[in-house]
C-alpha cells in the first residue's frame, strides 16, 4: 500500500514518459497494450486505460507499471518524477532511401522538358533498359512512401475481410467472385535450360491459366491467384497483359528487344504489376492481424507457415506492417542477380542496375547464403559505411528453392542506428568502436559484452527474435562494392572472384 501511495505522489510525468517512449519506438496504444498482454494478461492495461494513463487521468498500480516498464526494458523507477528523462529523440523522416537532401539546382535543368530529352541518353550510356528504369522509378516511389499505400490496403481488406489465413479454397472462391475461371496448362520444367517458369497468365477476359506445377505449391498458387484478383479489382481487363513467372530473368529482355527509350506503356504496366503485387500481399497478410501474428512470434520468418503464405510474401510484408520503419528487403538469385529490393532505410545496394556486378562483396548475408550448402535461415550483424560513417544492420536471410529449381536467398533486415539513438545510446561512437574492432581482427569480431547487453535490450524492445540470435554471432564488415572494402588486408580480389 505504501508503495502505491509513493507511486501516486511521484507520477506527475509518468504518462508523458510512457507516451514519449511509445512514440519513440513507433508503437500505437494498441501495440503497447498487446505487448503488455503477452507479458501478463491479468495486469496489462487495456487501450482505453492506457490512454487515460498517458493523459494523466489514471495512475497505474506498481505491478501494472512493472509490465509496461518490461516492454521498454526500463525499471519502474525510471518513470517517476525524480528520474530525468533522456532527451526526446525523434527519428529522422527525411532519409527514406536514395540520396538524402540532393539539391536539384539549378532548377531549370530539372524541368520536365529537359528531363525528357536527357533520360533516354542517360539510359543509353549506362546500359539501363526502359523497363529497368521503370522498376527503378517504382522502387524510389515505394521507398519514399516507406511502403505505405493505404488505398491498396483498403482495397485488399474489402475483398478478403482481413481474414488470416486464407485457404486455397478461399482464394479460388474469391477469384470466382471476380469472374475468373481457372484453366490449367503444362510446360516442361526448366524449358531450354533457362530456369525460368511461367506460372500463370490471363489468356482472355475471365480465363486464368495456371501452371500444373503450382499444384505442388499451394502457397505460391495462392499468391498468383491474389495477384490476378488484384488486377481484376484495380485494373480490370488491363491485367490481361500480366504474366507471372519464377526465375531470375524478371527484368531482363532478349538482347534484340533491349531499348533505352522510355516507353510510357512499359512504365504503366510495371506500375500496375507493382500495385497488384502489393495488393496480393495485403490480401494474404492483412495489416492488423498479420502485425499481431508477427508480434506474437517475434518477427520470426517461420510465422509464414501460420499465415499460410510463402516466406517471400511474409518477409516483404514485415517491412510494411512493422511499427519500426527502417527496414530493407532483398530477393537474390545466384550469382548476384536481383529479383526484388526494398530500402526503407537507404542501405546502399551491392548490385548495379539490377544485374550481376564484377565485385560483389562476399560478406553480405545474401551472397554468403547463396554459395553455402546450408538450408534454413541465419541472422547476421553487419557494419557498412554510409556517407563515410559506419552503420549497424541486422538481417535474417533464408535460403529457398523455387518451383523452377533455382536457389535463391530472401533477406529482411533493419538499420539499428535509429533504434539505438531512440534509446539514448551513442550510436556513432558504438558503431565506430565496433568497426575498429572488426578491422583489427581481419573483418569479423565478437561484439563486446557491454555493447551486446545494450543491443540485447534493443532487440527485446523491438521484439525481433532474430536480432537476439545475430548478437550471438560475430559482427561482419561489409561494403557496397569490393573496390571500397574496409578490411585490412582488403579482400577485393576475393570479392571479384566470387
GROMACS .gro file of C-alpha atoms in nm:
model
  498
    1UNK     CA    1   0.000   0.000   0.000
    2UNK     CA    2   0.285   0.237   0.091
    3UNK     CA    3   0.444   0.162  -0.248
    4UNK     CA    4   0.122   0.257  -0.430
    5UNK     CA    5   0.095   0.584  -0.235
    6UNK     CA    6   0.456   0.666  -0.318
    7UNK     CA    7   0.385   0.597  -0.684
    8UNK     CA    8   0.085   0.832  -0.678
    9UNK     CA    9   0.297   1.116  -0.533
   10UNK     CA   10   0.577   1.072  -0.790
   11UNK     CA   11   0.377   1.005  -1.108
   12UNK     CA   12   0.323   1.356  -1.243
   13UNK     CA   13   0.536   1.288  -1.556
   14UNK     CA   14   0.462   0.917  -1.580
   15UNK     CA   15   0.201   0.945  -1.856
   16UNK     CA   16   0.422   1.177  -2.063
   17UNK     CA   17   0.719   0.942  -2.032
   18UNK     CA   18   0.513   0.642  -2.140
   19UNK     CA   19   0.373   0.832  -2.439
   20UNK     CA   20   0.717   0.960  -2.544
   21UNK     CA   21   0.869   0.611  -2.518
   22UNK     CA   22   0.581   0.458  -2.710
   23UNK     CA   23   0.604   0.709  -2.993
   24UNK     CA   24   0.983   0.694  -2.997
   25UNK     CA   25   0.951   0.321  -3.062
   26UNK     CA   26   0.678   0.367  -3.325
   27UNK     CA   27   0.414   0.178  -3.123
   28UNK     CA   28   0.043   0.254  -3.123
   29UNK     CA   29  -0.150   0.223  -2.798
   30UNK     CA   30  -0.295  -0.099  -2.941
   31UNK     CA   31   0.060  -0.231  -2.997
   32UNK     CA   32   0.171  -0.144  -2.643
   33UNK     CA   33  -0.139  -0.294  -2.485
   34UNK     CA   34  -0.091  -0.615  -2.687
   35UNK     CA   35   0.275  -0.640  -2.584
   36UNK     CA   36   0.174  -0.598  -2.218
   37UNK     CA   37  -0.097  -0.863  -2.252
   38UNK     CA   38   0.158  -1.115  -2.374
   39UNK     CA   39   0.378  -1.043  -2.072
   40UNK     CA   40   0.095  -1.056  -1.816
   41UNK     CA   41  -0.269  -1.080  -1.930
   42UNK     CA   42  -0.405  -1.003  -1.583
   43UNK     CA   43  -0.204  -0.688  -1.515
   44UNK     CA   44  -0.183  -0.548  -1.869
   45UNK     CA   45  -0.366  -0.219  -1.933
   46UNK     CA   46  -0.640  -0.204  -2.193
   47UNK     CA   47  -0.610   0.050  -2.474
   48UNK     CA   48  -0.862   0.283  -2.310
   49UNK     CA   49  -0.690   0.259  -1.970
   50UNK     CA   50  -0.351   0.316  -2.131
   51UNK     CA   51  -0.492   0.627  -2.295
   52UNK     CA   52  -0.605   0.757  -1.957
   53UNK     CA   53  -0.261   0.684  -1.807
   54UNK     CA   54  -0.089   0.880  -2.083
   55UNK     CA   55  -0.327   1.173  -2.034
   56UNK     CA   56  -0.270   1.172  -1.659
   57UNK     CA   57  -0.627   1.066  -1.582
   58UNK     CA   58  -0.525   0.741  -1.416
   59UNK     CA   59  -0.221   0.616  -1.225
   60UNK     CA   60  -0.131   0.251  -1.282
   61UNK     CA   61  -0.058   0.015  -0.997
   62UNK     CA   62   0.309  -0.058  -0.937
   63UNK     CA   63   0.259  -0.410  -1.075
   64UNK     CA   64   0.100  -0.271  -1.394
   65UNK     CA   65   0.382  -0.019  -1.429
   66UNK     CA   66   0.630  -0.307  -1.399
   67UNK     CA   67   0.466  -0.475  -1.701
   68UNK     CA   68   0.483  -0.153  -1.905
   69UNK     CA   69   0.843  -0.099  -1.798
   70UNK     CA   70   0.938  -0.452  -1.908
   71UNK     CA   71   0.820  -0.379  -2.263
   72UNK     CA   72   1.067  -0.088  -2.284
   73UNK     CA   73   1.341  -0.261  -2.082
   74UNK     CA   74   1.327   0.010  -1.814
   75UNK     CA   75   1.293  -0.005  -1.438
   76UNK     CA   76   0.960   0.123  -1.295
   77UNK     CA   77   1.152   0.396  -1.110
   78UNK     CA   78   1.259   0.547  -1.445
   79UNK     CA   79   0.901   0.663  -1.500
   80UNK     CA   80   0.880   0.857  -1.173
   81UNK     CA   81   0.934   1.229  -1.123
   82UNK     CA   82   1.283   1.215  -0.971
   83UNK     CA   83   1.429   1.019  -1.265
   84UNK     CA   84   1.514   1.258  -1.551
   85UNK     CA   85   1.400   1.156  -1.897
   86UNK     CA   86   1.659   1.136  -2.170
   87UNK     CA   87   1.631   1.397  -2.441
   88UNK     CA   88   1.346   1.303  -2.670
   89UNK     CA   89   1.495   1.177  -2.992
   90UNK     CA   90   1.268   1.169  -3.294
   91UNK     CA   91   1.392   0.951  -3.584
   92UNK     CA   92   1.456   1.150  -3.899
   93UNK     CA   93   1.180   1.118  -4.156
   94UNK     CA   94   1.372   1.259  -4.447
   95UNK     CA   95   1.608   0.971  -4.514
   96UNK     CA   96   1.392   0.720  -4.696
   97UNK     CA   97   1.643   0.565  -4.929
   98UNK     CA   98   1.848   0.700  -5.214
   99UNK     CA   99   2.034   1.031  -5.195
  100UNK     CA  100   1.915   1.235  -4.898
  101UNK     CA  101   1.890   1.607  -4.946
  102UNK     CA  102   2.026   1.613  -5.303
  103UNK     CA  103   1.990   1.973  -5.423
  104UNK     CA  104   1.830   1.986  -5.768
  105UNK     CA  105   1.996   2.310  -5.871
  106UNK     CA  106   1.988   2.496  -6.096
  107UNK     CA  107   1.618   2.419  -6.101
  108UNK     CA  108   1.562   2.490  -6.471
  109UNK     CA  109   1.782   2.191  -6.559
  110UNK     CA  110   1.534   1.959  -6.386
  111UNK     CA  111   1.226   2.071  -6.576
  112UNK     CA  112   1.006   1.806  -6.734
  113UNK     CA  113   1.103   1.904  -7.088
  114UNK     CA  114   1.478   1.884  -7.022
  115UNK     CA  115   1.449   1.551  -6.837
  116UNK     CA  116   1.251   1.402  -7.126
  117UNK     CA  117   1.546   1.479  -7.354
  118UNK     CA  118   1.820   1.374  -7.108
  119UNK     CA  119   1.680   1.049  -6.966
  120UNK     CA  120   1.693   0.839  -7.288
  121UNK     CA  121   2.055   0.948  -7.342
  122UNK     CA  122   2.139   0.863  -6.980
  123UNK     CA  123   1.983   0.517  -7.019
  124UNK     CA  124   2.171   0.455  -7.341
  125UNK     CA  125   2.507   0.548  -7.184
  126UNK     CA  126   2.452   0.343  -6.866
  127UNK     CA  127   2.307   0.037  -7.035
  128UNK     CA  128   1.975   0.053  -6.849
  129UNK     CA  129   1.668  -0.050  -7.045
  130UNK     CA  130   1.345   0.149  -7.034
  131UNK     CA  131   1.183  -0.137  -6.847
  132UNK     CA  132   1.458  -0.140  -6.584
  133UNK     CA  133   1.424   0.236  -6.547
  134UNK     CA  134   1.053   0.187  -6.481
  135UNK     CA  135   1.140  -0.055  -6.200
  136UNK     CA  136   1.385   0.198  -6.052
  137UNK     CA  137   1.116   0.468  -6.058
  138UNK     CA  138   0.868   0.241  -5.882
  139UNK     CA  139   1.125   0.137  -5.621
  140UNK     CA  140   1.209   0.502  -5.549
  141UNK     CA  141   0.839   0.583  -5.509
  142UNK     CA  142   0.792   0.281  -5.283
  143UNK     CA  143   1.087   0.378  -5.063
  144UNK     CA  144   0.982   0.743  -5.049
  145UNK     CA  145   0.646   0.636  -4.907
  146UNK     CA  146   0.805   0.370  -4.683
  147UNK     CA  147   0.576   0.102  -4.826
  148UNK     CA  148   0.261   0.277  -4.703
  149UNK     CA  149  -0.019   0.254  -4.960
  150UNK     CA  150  -0.343   0.272  -4.760
  151UNK     CA  151  -0.568   0.275  -5.067
  152UNK     CA  152  -0.429  -0.064  -5.177
  153UNK     CA  153  -0.457  -0.197  -4.820
  154UNK     CA  154  -0.824  -0.092  -4.806
  155UNK     CA  155  -0.899  -0.248  -5.144
  156UNK     CA  156  -0.750  -0.578  -5.026
  157UNK     CA  157  -0.933  -0.561  -4.692
  158UNK     CA  158  -1.264  -0.508  -4.875
  159UNK     CA  159  -1.209  -0.827  -5.076
  160UNK     CA  160  -1.063  -1.052  -4.805
  161UNK     CA  161  -1.237  -0.904  -4.498
  162UNK     CA  162  -0.900  -0.907  -4.316
  163UNK     CA  163  -0.911  -1.285  -4.286
  164UNK     CA  164  -0.587  -1.457  -4.184
  165UNK     CA  165  -0.507  -1.716  -4.301
  166UNK     CA  166  -0.689  -1.754  -4.632
  167UNK     CA  167  -0.703  -2.113  -4.753
  168UNK     CA  168  -0.654  -2.218  -5.114
  169UNK     CA  169  -1.030  -2.284  -5.132
  170UNK     CA  170  -1.093  -1.930  -5.004
  171UNK     CA  171  -0.868  -1.789  -5.276
  172UNK     CA  172  -1.033  -1.989  -5.552
  173UNK     CA  173  -1.369  -1.866  -5.426
  174UNK     CA  174  -1.250  -1.503  -5.427
  175UNK     CA  175  -1.118  -1.549  -5.782
  176UNK     CA  176  -1.453  -1.691  -5.892
  177UNK     CA  177  -1.630  -1.389  -5.742
  178UNK     CA  178  -1.418  -1.169  -5.967
  179UNK     CA  179  -1.537  -1.368  -6.268
  180UNK     CA  180  -1.215  -1.568  -6.310
  181UNK     CA  181  -1.235  -1.924  -6.440
  182UNK     CA  182  -0.927  -2.135  -6.377
  183UNK     CA  183  -0.774  -2.346  -6.656
  184UNK     CA  184  -0.453  -2.545  -6.638
  185UNK     CA  185  -0.152  -2.568  -6.867
  186UNK     CA  186   0.173  -2.764  -6.852
  187UNK     CA  187   0.526  -2.672  -6.962
  188UNK     CA  188   0.846  -2.874  -6.937
  189UNK     CA  189   1.040  -2.791  -6.621
  190UNK     CA  190   1.335  -2.555  -6.685
  191UNK     CA  191   1.248  -2.526  -7.052
  192UNK     CA  192   1.556  -2.455  -7.269
  193UNK     CA  193   1.769  -2.464  -6.954
  194UNK     CA  194   1.664  -2.109  -6.862
  195UNK     CA  195   1.546  -2.200  -6.511
  196UNK     CA  196   1.256  -1.964  -6.566
  197UNK     CA  197   0.899  -2.086  -6.528
  198UNK     CA  198   0.579  -1.911  -6.633
  199UNK     CA  199   0.333  -1.987  -6.354
  200UNK     CA  200   0.015  -1.808  -6.468
  201UNK     CA  201  -0.134  -1.560  -6.713
  202UNK     CA  202  -0.467  -1.428  -6.835
  203UNK     CA  203  -0.548  -1.587  -7.172
  204UNK     CA  204  -0.873  -1.396  -7.226
  205UNK     CA  205  -1.108  -1.188  -7.011
  206UNK     CA  206  -1.208  -1.410  -6.722
  207UNK     CA  207  -0.983  -1.700  -6.834
  208UNK     CA  208  -0.699  -1.753  -6.588
  209UNK     CA  209  -0.431  -2.002  -6.688
  210UNK     CA  210  -0.241  -2.173  -6.404
  211UNK     CA  211   0.065  -2.392  -6.449
  212UNK     CA  212   0.025  -2.752  -6.329
  213UNK     CA  213   0.349  -2.702  -6.133
  214UNK     CA  214   0.155  -2.482  -5.889
  215UNK     CA  215  -0.035  -2.785  -5.760
  216UNK     CA  216   0.278  -2.881  -5.565
  217UNK     CA  217   0.299  -2.536  -5.400
  218UNK     CA  218  -0.038  -2.417  -5.262
  219UNK     CA  219   0.121  -2.108  -5.107
  220UNK     CA  220   0.266  -1.995  -5.441
  221UNK     CA  221  -0.067  -2.074  -5.609
  222UNK     CA  222  -0.244  -1.851  -5.357
  223UNK     CA  223  -0.003  -1.568  -5.436
  224UNK     CA  224  -0.062  -1.600  -5.813
  225UNK     CA  225  -0.438  -1.602  -5.755
  226UNK     CA  226  -0.408  -1.297  -5.527
  227UNK     CA  227  -0.211  -1.101  -5.790
  228UNK     CA  228  -0.467  -1.174  -6.062
  229UNK     CA  229  -0.751  -1.087  -5.825
  230UNK     CA  230  -0.566  -0.761  -5.765
  231UNK     CA  231  -0.556  -0.690  -6.138
  232UNK     CA  232  -0.929  -0.754  -6.160
  233UNK     CA  233  -1.009  -0.526  -5.866
  234UNK     CA  234  -0.767  -0.247  -5.955
  235UNK     CA  235  -0.723  -0.260  -6.333
  236UNK     CA  236  -1.000  -0.475  -6.482
  237UNK     CA  237  -0.906  -0.603  -6.826
  238UNK     CA  238  -0.564  -0.434  -6.819
  239UNK     CA  239  -0.442  -0.734  -6.619
  240UNK     CA  240  -0.452  -0.934  -6.943
  241UNK     CA  241  -0.101  -0.814  -7.021
  242UNK     CA  242   0.040  -0.952  -6.697
  243UNK     CA  243   0.233  -1.278  -6.684
  244UNK     CA  244   0.355  -1.434  -6.361
  245UNK     CA  245   0.688  -1.615  -6.366
  246UNK     CA  246   0.953  -1.766  -6.141
  247UNK     CA  247   1.324  -1.717  -6.204
  248UNK     CA  248   1.595  -1.454  -6.214
  249UNK     CA  249   1.500  -1.303  -6.551
  250UNK     CA  250   1.201  -1.093  -6.447
  251UNK     CA  251   1.357  -0.764  -6.560
  252UNK     CA  252   1.569  -0.899  -6.845
  253UNK     CA  253   1.477  -0.875  -7.210
  254UNK     CA  254   1.607  -1.054  -7.514
  255UNK     CA  255   1.907  -0.851  -7.638
  256UNK     CA  256   1.723  -0.788  -7.964
  257UNK     CA  257   1.439  -0.626  -7.768
  258UNK     CA  258   1.659  -0.409  -7.545
  259UNK     CA  259   1.575  -0.044  -7.579
  260UNK     CA  260   1.694   0.268  -7.400
  261UNK     CA  261   1.373   0.452  -7.487
  262UNK     CA  262   1.127   0.519  -7.207
  263UNK     CA  263   0.804   0.359  -7.322
  264UNK     CA  264   0.505   0.503  -7.135
  265UNK     CA  265   0.314   0.177  -7.172
  266UNK     CA  266   0.603  -0.019  -7.016
  267UNK     CA  267   0.609   0.212  -6.715
  268UNK     CA  268   0.229   0.195  -6.678
  269UNK     CA  269   0.232  -0.185  -6.692
  270UNK     CA  270   0.520  -0.202  -6.445
  271UNK     CA  271   0.328   0.020  -6.205
  272UNK     CA  272   0.014  -0.190  -6.239
  273UNK     CA  273   0.218  -0.503  -6.172
  274UNK     CA  274   0.354  -0.343  -5.855
  275UNK     CA  275   0.006  -0.244  -5.742
  276UNK     CA  276  -0.129  -0.595  -5.798
  277UNK     CA  277   0.167  -0.749  -5.616
  278UNK     CA  278   0.126  -0.516  -5.319
  279UNK     CA  279  -0.249  -0.588  -5.318
  280UNK     CA  280  -0.171  -0.962  -5.313
  281UNK     CA  281   0.047  -0.925  -5.005
  282UNK     CA  282  -0.218  -0.716  -4.830
  283UNK     CA  283  -0.489  -0.968  -4.919
  284UNK     CA  284  -0.293  -1.271  -4.796
  285UNK     CA  285  -0.142  -1.091  -4.492
  286UNK     CA  286  -0.385  -0.814  -4.387
  287UNK     CA  287  -0.201  -0.546  -4.195
  288UNK     CA  288  -0.356  -0.562  -3.848
  289UNK     CA  289  -0.388  -0.941  -3.798
  290UNK     CA  290  -0.051  -1.008  -3.961
  291UNK     CA  291   0.118  -0.746  -3.745
  292UNK     CA  292  -0.035  -0.911  -3.440
  293UNK     CA  293   0.087  -1.252  -3.558
  294UNK     CA  294   0.442  -1.125  -3.612
  295UNK     CA  295   0.439  -0.952  -3.276
  296UNK     CA  296   0.339  -1.277  -3.104
  297UNK     CA  297   0.623  -1.466  -3.272
  298UNK     CA  298   0.894  -1.201  -3.254
  299UNK     CA  299   0.904  -1.145  -3.632
  300UNK     CA  300   1.034  -1.495  -3.694
  301UNK     CA  301   1.024  -1.589  -4.063
  302UNK     CA  302   0.858  -1.920  -3.971
  303UNK     CA  303   0.543  -1.721  -3.897
  304UNK     CA  304   0.478  -1.755  -4.271
  305UNK     CA  305   0.357  -2.111  -4.204
  306UNK     CA  306   0.087  -1.988  -3.968
  307UNK     CA  307  -0.015  -1.722  -4.220
  308UNK     CA  308  -0.026  -1.981  -4.499
  309UNK     CA  309   0.199  -1.781  -4.733
  310UNK     CA  310   0.546  -1.813  -4.887
  311UNK     CA  311   0.847  -1.681  -4.693
  312UNK     CA  312   0.886  -1.415  -4.962
  313UNK     CA  313   0.537  -1.274  -4.905
  314UNK     CA  314   0.579  -1.282  -4.527
  315UNK     CA  315   0.919  -1.108  -4.533
  316UNK     CA  316   0.806  -0.838  -4.775
  317UNK     CA  317   0.500  -0.770  -4.557
  318UNK     CA  318   0.723  -0.738  -4.249
  319UNK     CA  319   0.863  -0.418  -4.397
  320UNK     CA  320   0.509  -0.283  -4.435
  321UNK     CA  321   0.335  -0.378  -4.111
  322UNK     CA  322   0.618  -0.334  -3.858
  323UNK     CA  323   0.593  -0.026  -3.636
  324UNK     CA  324   0.969   0.017  -3.687
  325UNK     CA  325   1.017   0.191  -4.025
  326UNK     CA  326   1.387   0.131  -4.102
  327UNK     CA  327   1.377  -0.199  -4.299
  328UNK     CA  328   1.533  -0.340  -4.613
  329UNK     CA  329   1.444  -0.649  -4.817
  330UNK     CA  330   1.637  -0.837  -5.088
  331UNK     CA  331   1.538  -1.129  -5.309
  332UNK     CA  332   1.852  -1.255  -5.485
  333UNK     CA  333   1.947  -1.537  -5.721
  334UNK     CA  334   2.291  -1.682  -5.775
  335UNK     CA  335   2.543  -1.547  -5.851
  336UNK     CA  336   2.412  -1.199  -5.772
  337UNK     CA  337   2.101  -1.127  -5.978
  338UNK     CA  338   1.834  -0.917  -5.815
  339UNK     CA  339   1.468  -1.013  -5.832
  340UNK     CA  340   1.328  -0.758  -5.586
  341UNK     CA  341   1.454  -0.498  -5.341
  342UNK     CA  342   1.317  -0.252  -5.088
  343UNK     CA  343   1.530   0.000  -4.897
  344UNK     CA  344   1.321   0.188  -4.643
  345UNK     CA  345   1.646   0.251  -4.455
  346UNK     CA  346   1.851   0.373  -4.751
  347UNK     CA  347   2.104   0.088  -4.734
  348UNK     CA  348   2.344   0.102  -5.035
  349UNK     CA  349   2.297  -0.182  -5.283
  350UNK     CA  350   2.564  -0.444  -5.354
  351UNK     CA  351   2.431  -0.472  -5.712
  352UNK     CA  352   2.438  -0.249  -6.017
  353UNK     CA  353   2.145  -0.182  -6.249
  354UNK     CA  354   1.964  -0.498  -6.131
  355UNK     CA  355   2.224  -0.721  -6.292
  356UNK     CA  356   2.539  -0.907  -6.188
  357UNK     CA  357   2.839  -0.694  -6.094
  358UNK     CA  358   3.207  -0.788  -6.114
  359UNK     CA  359   3.295  -0.729  -5.749
  360UNK     CA  360   3.004  -0.810  -5.515
  361UNK     CA  361   3.117  -0.808  -5.153
  362UNK     CA  362   3.119  -1.173  -5.049
  363UNK     CA  363   3.038  -1.089  -4.687
  364UNK     CA  364   2.680  -0.974  -4.745
  365UNK     CA  365   2.448  -1.232  -4.596
  366UNK     CA  366   2.267  -1.286  -4.927
  367UNK     CA  367   2.589  -1.378  -5.110
  368UNK     CA  368   2.714  -1.599  -4.829
  369UNK     CA  369   2.386  -1.789  -4.814
  370UNK     CA  370   2.375  -1.839  -5.192
  371UNK     CA  371   2.716  -2.005  -5.202
  372UNK     CA  372   2.683  -2.208  -4.879
  373UNK     CA  373   2.525  -2.555  -4.896
  374UNK     CA  374   2.317  -2.498  -4.583
  375UNK     CA  375   1.940  -2.453  -4.589
  376UNK     CA  376   1.722  -2.265  -4.344
  377UNK     CA  377   1.781  -1.919  -4.201
  378UNK     CA  378   2.070  -1.725  -4.049
  379UNK     CA  379   2.096  -1.393  -3.868
  380UNK     CA  380   2.388  -1.156  -3.924
  381UNK     CA  381   2.508  -0.831  -3.766
  382UNK     CA  382   2.679  -0.615  -4.031
  383UNK     CA  383   2.874  -0.289  -4.033
  384UNK     CA  384   2.856  -0.083  -4.353
  385UNK     CA  385   2.995   0.263  -4.425
  386UNK     CA  386   2.724   0.502  -4.544
  387UNK     CA  387   2.829   0.857  -4.635
  388UNK     CA  388   3.161   0.799  -4.462
  389UNK     CA  389   3.014   0.679  -4.132
  390UNK     CA  390   2.963   0.318  -4.016
  391UNK     CA  391   2.608   0.200  -3.959
  392UNK     CA  392   2.495  -0.117  -3.786
  393UNK     CA  393   2.246  -0.353  -3.951
  394UNK     CA  394   2.095  -0.687  -3.863
  395UNK     CA  395   1.927  -0.917  -4.112
  396UNK     CA  396   1.767  -1.259  -4.129
  397UNK     CA  397   1.841  -1.448  -4.451
  398UNK     CA  398   1.656  -1.757  -4.572
  399UNK     CA  399   1.771  -1.989  -4.850
  400UNK     CA  400   1.490  -2.145  -5.053
  401UNK     CA  401   1.446  -2.336  -5.378
  402UNK     CA  402   1.172  -2.218  -5.613
  403UNK     CA  403   0.946  -2.420  -5.843
  404UNK     CA  404   1.190  -2.381  -6.131
  405UNK     CA  405   1.470  -2.537  -5.925
  406UNK     CA  406   1.660  -2.213  -5.864
  407UNK     CA  407   1.835  -2.145  -5.536
  408UNK     CA  408   1.752  -1.801  -5.406
  409UNK     CA  409   1.802  -1.609  -5.084
  410UNK     CA  410   1.545  -1.385  -4.918
  411UNK     CA  411   1.679  -1.127  -4.676
  412UNK     CA  412   1.489  -0.894  -4.441
  413UNK     CA  413   1.687  -0.656  -4.225
  414UNK     CA  414   1.680  -0.340  -4.016
  415UNK     CA  415   1.902  -0.037  -3.961
  416UNK     CA  416   1.987  -0.036  -3.589
  417UNK     CA  417   2.124   0.319  -3.562
  418UNK     CA  418   1.784   0.494  -3.532
  419UNK     CA  419   1.671   0.244  -3.268
  420UNK     CA  420   1.996   0.294  -3.073
  421UNK     CA  421   1.954   0.671  -3.085
  422UNK     CA  422   1.590   0.644  -2.977
  423UNK     CA  423   1.705   0.471  -2.658
  424UNK     CA  424   1.963   0.740  -2.583
  425UNK     CA  425   2.263   0.533  -2.696
  426UNK     CA  426   2.561   0.699  -2.869
  427UNK     CA  427   2.516   0.514  -3.200
  428UNK     CA  428   2.807   0.681  -3.389
  429UNK     CA  429   3.054   0.603  -3.108
  430UNK     CA  430   2.932   0.246  -3.065
  431UNK     CA  431   2.942   0.164  -3.436
  432UNK     CA  432   3.286   0.325  -3.477
  433UNK     CA  433   3.419   0.123  -3.183
  434UNK     CA  434   3.282  -0.200  -3.327
  435UNK     CA  435   3.417  -0.118  -3.675
  436UNK     CA  436   3.768  -0.060  -3.542
  437UNK     CA  437   3.749  -0.388  -3.352
  438UNK     CA  438   3.645  -0.573  -3.669
  439UNK     CA  439   3.920  -0.408  -3.876
  440UNK     CA  440   4.182  -0.506  -3.620
  441UNK     CA  441   4.067  -0.869  -3.635
  442UNK     CA  442   4.050  -0.922  -4.008
  443UNK     CA  443   3.691  -0.813  -4.071
  444UNK     CA  444   3.491  -1.009  -3.810
  445UNK     CA  445   3.484  -0.976  -3.433
  446UNK     CA  446   3.281  -1.077  -3.130
  447UNK     CA  447   3.058  -0.797  -3.004
  448UNK     CA  448   3.193  -0.671  -2.668
  449UNK     CA  449   2.985  -0.791  -2.373
  450UNK     CA  450   2.875  -0.444  -2.259
  451UNK     CA  451   2.767  -0.349  -2.611
  452UNK     CA  452   2.591  -0.683  -2.657
  453UNK     CA  453   2.388  -0.620  -2.341
  454UNK     CA  454   2.274  -0.283  -2.474
  455UNK     CA  455   2.182  -0.429  -2.813
  456UNK     CA  456   2.006  -0.723  -2.649
  457UNK     CA  457   1.789  -0.473  -2.463
  458UNK     CA  458   1.719  -0.312  -2.801
  459UNK     CA  459   1.619  -0.648  -2.952
  460UNK     CA  460   1.365  -0.700  -2.676
  461UNK     CA  461   1.221  -0.353  -2.717
  462UNK     CA  462   1.186  -0.406  -3.092
  463UNK     CA  463   1.060  -0.761  -3.024
  464UNK     CA  464   1.271  -0.908  -3.306
  465UNK     CA  465   1.400  -1.251  -3.207
  466UNK     CA  466   1.650  -1.293  -3.489
  467UNK     CA  467   1.827  -0.978  -3.371
  468UNK     CA  468   1.896  -1.163  -3.045
  469UNK     CA  469   2.039  -1.457  -3.243
  470UNK     CA  470   2.251  -1.226  -3.455
  471UNK     CA  471   2.410  -1.082  -3.141
  472UNK     CA  472   2.544  -1.426  -3.056
  473UNK     CA  473   2.744  -1.425  -3.383
  474UNK     CA  474   3.044  -1.218  -3.483
  475UNK     CA  475   2.980  -0.879  -3.639
  476UNK     CA  476   3.099  -0.856  -4.001
  477UNK     CA  477   3.232  -0.569  -4.208
  478UNK     CA  478   3.056  -0.544  -4.546
  479UNK     CA  479   3.081  -0.294  -4.832
  480UNK     CA  480   2.872  -0.182  -5.128
  481UNK     CA  481   3.148  -0.288  -5.371
  482UNK     CA  482   3.470  -0.483  -5.332
  483UNK     CA  483   3.665  -0.180  -5.452
  484UNK     CA  484   3.577   0.008  -5.131
  485UNK     CA  485   3.648  -0.282  -4.898
  486UNK     CA  486   3.712  -0.156  -4.539
  487UNK     CA  487   3.903  -0.471  -4.437
  488UNK     CA  488   4.277  -0.493  -4.382
  489UNK     CA  489   4.407  -0.652  -4.593
  490UNK     CA  490   4.135  -0.570  -4.848
  491UNK     CA  491   3.954  -0.866  -4.998
  492UNK     CA  492   3.876  -0.706  -5.333
  493UNK     CA  493   4.043  -0.992  -5.520
  494UNK     CA  494   3.835  -1.249  -5.331
  495UNK     CA  495   3.522  -1.044  -5.387
  496UNK     CA  496   3.597  -1.015  -5.758
  497UNK     CA  497   3.630  -1.392  -5.787
  498UNK     CA  498   3.304  -1.463  -5.607
   0.00000   0.00000   0.00000
